[in-house]
Every structure is written in structure tokens, then in C-alpha cells.
PDB file of C-alpha atoms in Angstrom:
ATOM      1  CA  GLN E 974       0.094   0.073  -0.088  1.00 83.00           C
ATOM      2  CA  VAL E 975       1.348   3.234  -0.909  1.00 90.00           C
ATOM      3  CA  GLN E 976      -0.305   6.874   0.357  1.00 95.00           C
ATOM      4  CA  LEU E 977       0.578  10.182  -1.541  1.00 97.00           C
ATOM      5  CA  VAL E 978       0.437  13.384  -0.549  1.00 98.00           C
ATOM      6  CA  GLU E 979       0.882  16.282  -3.062  1.00 98.00           C
ATOM      7  CA  SER E 980       2.211  19.915  -1.806  1.00 98.00           C
ATOM      8  CA  GLY E 981       3.414  23.020  -3.499  1.00 98.00           C
ATOM      9  CA  GLY E 982       0.236  24.350  -5.438  1.00 98.00           C
ATOM     10  CA  GLY E 983      -0.901  27.755  -5.347  1.00 97.00           C
ATOM     11  CA  LEU E 984      -1.299  30.834  -7.293  1.00 98.00           C
ATOM     12  CA  VAL E 985       1.182  31.779  -9.659  1.00 98.00           C
ATOM     13  CA  GLN E 986       1.521  34.568 -12.470  1.00 98.00           C
ATOM     14  CA  ALA E 987       2.238  33.674 -16.117  1.00 98.00           C
ATOM     15  CA  GLY E 988       5.614  33.018 -16.566  1.00 98.00           C
ATOM     16  CA  GLY E 989       6.424  32.082 -13.292  1.00 98.00           C
ATOM     17  CA  SER E 990       7.597  28.771 -12.016  1.00 98.00           C
ATOM     18  CA  LEU E 991       6.143  26.252  -8.915  1.00 98.00           C
ATOM     19  CA  ARG E 992       8.015  23.200  -7.891  1.00 98.00           C
ATOM     20  CA  LEU E 993       5.130  20.260  -6.778  1.00 98.00           C
ATOM     21  CA  THR E 994       6.165  17.652  -4.345  1.00 98.00           C
ATOM     22  CA  CYS E 995       4.587  14.504  -3.820  1.00 98.00           C
ATOM     23  CA  ALA E 996       5.396  12.420  -0.651  1.00 97.00           C
ATOM     24  CA  ALA E 997       5.124   8.897  -0.532  1.00 96.00           C
ATOM     25  CA  SER E 998       4.275   6.664   2.491  1.00 94.00           C
ATOM     26  CA  GLY E 999       5.263   2.577   2.402  1.00 80.00           C
ATOM     27  CA  ARG E1000       8.593   0.730   2.008  1.00 73.00           C
ATOM     28  CA  THR E1001       8.193  -0.382  -1.340  1.00 86.00           C
ATOM     29  CA  PHE E1002       7.957   3.149  -3.185  1.00 89.00           C
ATOM     30  CA  SER E1003      11.221   2.550  -5.306  1.00 89.00           C
ATOM     31  CA  ASN E1004       9.434  -0.464  -6.871  1.00 90.00           C
ATOM     32  CA  TYR E1005       6.982   1.904  -8.872  1.00 94.00           C
ATOM     33  CA  ALA E1006       7.092   4.541 -11.535  1.00 97.00           C
ATOM     34  CA  MET E1007       5.482   7.629 -10.524  1.00 97.00           C
ATOM     35  CA  GLY E1008       3.591   9.977 -12.639  1.00 98.00           C
ATOM     36  CA  TRP E1009       1.986  13.421 -12.371  1.00 98.00           C
ATOM     37  CA  PHE E1010      -1.425  14.145 -14.329  1.00 98.00           C
ATOM     38  CA  ARG E1011      -3.829  17.166 -13.975  1.00 98.00           C
ATOM     39  CA  GLN E1012      -7.438  17.977 -14.349  1.00 98.00           C
ATOM     40  CA  ALA E1013      -8.446  21.284 -15.785  1.00 97.00           C
ATOM     41  CA  PRO E1014     -12.313  22.569 -14.899  1.00 93.00           C
ATOM     42  CA  GLY E1015     -14.428  20.823 -17.479  1.00 95.00           C
ATOM     43  CA  LYS E1016     -12.123  18.603 -18.793  1.00 97.00           C
ATOM     44  CA  GLU E1017     -10.744  15.473 -18.651  1.00 97.00           C
ATOM     45  CA  ARG E1018      -7.254  14.240 -16.433  1.00 97.00           C
ATOM     46  CA  GLU E1019      -4.305  13.971 -18.693  1.00 97.00           C
ATOM     47  CA  PHE E1020      -1.004  12.747 -18.297  1.00 98.00           C
ATOM     48  CA  VAL E1021       1.667  15.422 -17.579  1.00 98.00           C
ATOM     49  CA  ALA E1022       5.085  13.491 -17.006  1.00 98.00           C
ATOM     50  CA  GLY E1023       6.129   9.967 -15.771  1.00 97.00           C
ATOM     51  CA  VAL E1024       9.431   8.731 -13.920  1.00 98.00           C
ATOM     52  CA  ASN E1025      10.718   5.279 -13.938  1.00 97.00           C
ATOM     53  CA  TRP E1026      11.615   3.684 -10.372  1.00 96.00           C
ATOM     54  CA  SER E1027      15.307   4.937 -10.499  1.00 95.00           C
ATOM     55  CA  GLY E1028      14.920   8.209 -11.837  1.00 95.00           C
ATOM     56  CA  SER E1029      16.658   7.374 -14.978  1.00 96.00           C
ATOM     57  CA  ASN E1030      14.105   7.872 -17.342  1.00 96.00           C
ATOM     58  CA  THR E1031      11.140  10.038 -17.993  1.00 97.00           C
ATOM     59  CA  ALA E1032       8.464  10.806 -20.434  1.00 96.00           C
ATOM     60  CA  SER E1033       6.275  13.624 -20.805  1.00 96.00           C
ATOM     61  CA  ALA E1034       3.344  15.314 -22.597  1.00 97.00           C
ATOM     62  CA  ASP E1035       3.952  17.545 -25.399  1.00 97.00           C
ATOM     63  CA  SER E1036       2.384  20.046 -23.449  1.00 96.00           C
ATOM     64  CA  ALA E1037       4.772  19.880 -20.724  1.00 96.00           C
ATOM     65  CA  LYS E1038       8.101  19.263 -22.795  1.00 96.00           C
ATOM     66  CA  GLY E1039      10.832  22.039 -22.527  1.00 95.00           C
ATOM     67  CA  ARG E1040       8.796  23.420 -19.286  1.00 98.00           C
ATOM     68  CA  PHE E1041       8.410  20.971 -16.583  1.00 98.00           C
ATOM     69  CA  THR E1042      10.848  18.442 -15.580  1.00 98.00           C
ATOM     70  CA  ILE E1043       9.832  15.429 -12.881  1.00 98.00           C
ATOM     71  CA  SER E1044      12.119  13.834 -10.834  1.00 98.00           C
ATOM     72  CA  ARG E1045      12.635  11.555  -7.866  1.00 97.00           C
ATOM     73  CA  ASP E1046      14.203  10.915  -4.283  1.00 97.00           C
ATOM     74  CA  ASN E1047      13.995   7.452  -3.448  1.00 95.00           C
ATOM     75  CA  ALA E1048      15.896   8.055  -0.236  1.00 94.00           C
ATOM     76  CA  ARG E1049      12.936  10.694   0.240  1.00 95.00           C
ATOM     77  CA  ASN E1050      10.100   8.575  -0.781  1.00 95.00           C
ATOM     78  CA  THR E1051       9.323  11.716  -3.030  1.00 97.00           C
ATOM     79  CA  VAL E1052       8.548  12.862  -6.168  1.00 98.00           C
ATOM     80  CA  TYR E1053       8.817  16.462  -7.783  1.00 98.00           C
ATOM     81  CA  LEU E1054       7.430  18.244 -10.754  1.00 98.00           C
ATOM     82  CA  GLN E1055       9.322  21.766 -11.614  1.00 98.00           C
ATOM     83  CA  MET E1056       6.878  23.637 -13.773  1.00 98.00           C
ATOM     84  CA  ASN E1057       8.303  26.689 -15.358  1.00 98.00           C
ATOM     85  CA  SER E1058       7.082  29.468 -17.552  1.00 98.00           C
ATOM     86  CA  LEU E1059       3.519  28.551 -16.407  1.00 98.00           C
ATOM     87  CA  SER E1060       0.589  29.742 -18.277  1.00 97.00           C
ATOM     88  CA  PRO E1061      -3.085  30.495 -17.638  1.00 97.00           C
ATOM     89  CA  GLU E1062      -3.796  27.163 -19.718  1.00 97.00           C
ATOM     90  CA  ASP E1063      -1.724  25.015 -16.974  1.00 98.00           C
ATOM     91  CA  THR E1064      -4.336  25.868 -14.183  1.00 98.00           C
ATOM     92  CA  ALA E1065      -5.426  23.060 -12.867  1.00 98.00           C
ATOM     93  CA  VAL E1066      -5.654  20.328 -10.327  1.00 98.00           C
ATOM     94  CA  TYR E1067      -2.486  18.065 -10.318  1.00 98.00           C
ATOM     95  CA  TYR E1068      -2.399  14.845  -8.862  1.00 98.00           C
ATOM     96  CA  CYS E1069       0.347  12.319  -8.487  1.00 98.00           C
ATOM     97  CA  ALA E1070       0.051   8.420  -8.887  1.00 97.00           C
ATOM     98  CA  ALA E1071       2.013   5.416  -8.643  1.00 96.00           C
ATOM     99  CA  SER E1072       2.088   2.897 -11.546  1.00 95.00           C
ATOM    100  CA  ARG E1073       1.184  -0.923 -11.199  1.00 92.00           C
ATOM    101  CA  SER E1074       4.870  -1.166 -12.882  1.00 92.00           C
ATOM    102  CA  SER E1075       8.178   0.296 -12.832  1.00 93.00           C
ATOM    103  CA  THR E1076       9.197   1.958 -16.020  1.00 92.00           C
ATOM    104  CA  ALA E1077       8.291   5.191 -17.283  1.00 91.00           C
ATOM    105  CA  ALA E1078       6.433   3.986 -20.313  1.00 89.00           C
ATOM    106  CA  SER E1079       3.623   2.452 -17.610  1.00 91.00           C
ATOM    107  CA  VAL E1080       2.913   5.616 -16.670  1.00 93.00           C
ATOM    108  CA  ASN E1081      -0.737   6.552 -18.074  1.00 93.00           C
ATOM    109  CA  LEU E1082      -4.303   6.936 -16.825  1.00 92.00           C
ATOM    110  CA  GLY E1083      -5.035   3.526 -16.926  1.00 91.00           C
ATOM    111  CA  GLY E1084      -1.857   1.966 -15.733  1.00 90.00           C
ATOM    112  CA  MET E1085      -1.926   3.792 -12.234  1.00 94.00           C
ATOM    113  CA  LYS E1086      -2.368   2.109  -9.005  1.00 93.00           C
ATOM    114  CA  TYR E1087      -2.559   4.763  -6.448  1.00 95.00           C
ATOM    115  CA  TRP E1088      -3.542   8.049  -6.443  1.00 97.00           C
ATOM    116  CA  GLY E1089      -3.226  11.544  -4.482  1.00 97.00           C
ATOM    117  CA  LYS E1090      -5.737  13.835  -3.861  1.00 98.00           C
ATOM    118  CA  GLY E1091      -4.449  16.677  -6.122  1.00 98.00           C
ATOM    119  CA  THR E1092      -3.054  20.025  -5.328  1.00 98.00           C
ATOM    120  CA  LEU E1093      -4.377  23.115  -7.158  1.00 98.00           C
ATOM    121  CA  VAL E1094      -2.140  25.355  -9.307  1.00 98.00           C
ATOM    122  CA  THR E1095      -3.726  28.577 -10.488  1.00 98.00           C
ATOM    123  CA  VAL E1096      -1.823  30.544 -12.912  1.00 98.00           C
ATOM    124  CA  SER E1097      -3.420  34.143 -13.477  1.00 97.00           C
ATOM    125  CA  SER E1098      -2.244  36.249 -16.723  1.00 94.00           C
TER     126      SER E1098
END
């Protein structure tokens, strides 16, 4: 069992940066690939970025490439999402999730086993 708690969301101006943190409990954290997803008001939840069990391989959505970076620290049971050059289109609730597998390729909406409750990111224009 893995419990996930996100933090770091808030209000930021367009062009600004935020770093989201996902703290995981459970001794098997390093077994799982991890991912960040987001859901904007009135829209479907979507994939943002994923990282494999060791942190050596990542994947990201086109909307995140060049602006968002996912990383993990297995010693701290933590996953991060560094978000730069934010725009109002990035406004959403951001969720951390643990995959059923260990590869970055396994990080997708249907492949996640555990979910956090989310943290709200609001980008003002």
C-alpha cells in the first residue's frame, strides 16, 4: 500500500514557476514508476509526466516538454514536478500517482495503482 500526498500548488503569475512535491509512504516506493497528471475545470484528467523506478528515464506530454521536469528521490520517498514558464492553460488540479509497473512507459491514466488527492495550481494572466 502506498499513500501519496501532494503539496506545492498555489497561485502564480503567467511566466512564473512552481515546484510540486509528492510525498509517499510505504516501504515499496522505489518499486513503482511515478507520474503527474492534471485535470482542468470541465476537462478530462490528462497525463503530464512520468518517471521510472530509478529516476533514470522520464516521459512527458507535449504540453510539458521543455517547461516541466519530473524527478524523484527514492531515499526521501518523494517525487517532484518542476514547472517553469507557466501559462493560464496550466491551471488545474495536479495529481501524483504510482504506476502498477516500474517503467516510465507504464505511466498512463489506465496504468496507475495509487492516487493522491491533488493540489491546485492557478496561473493568472
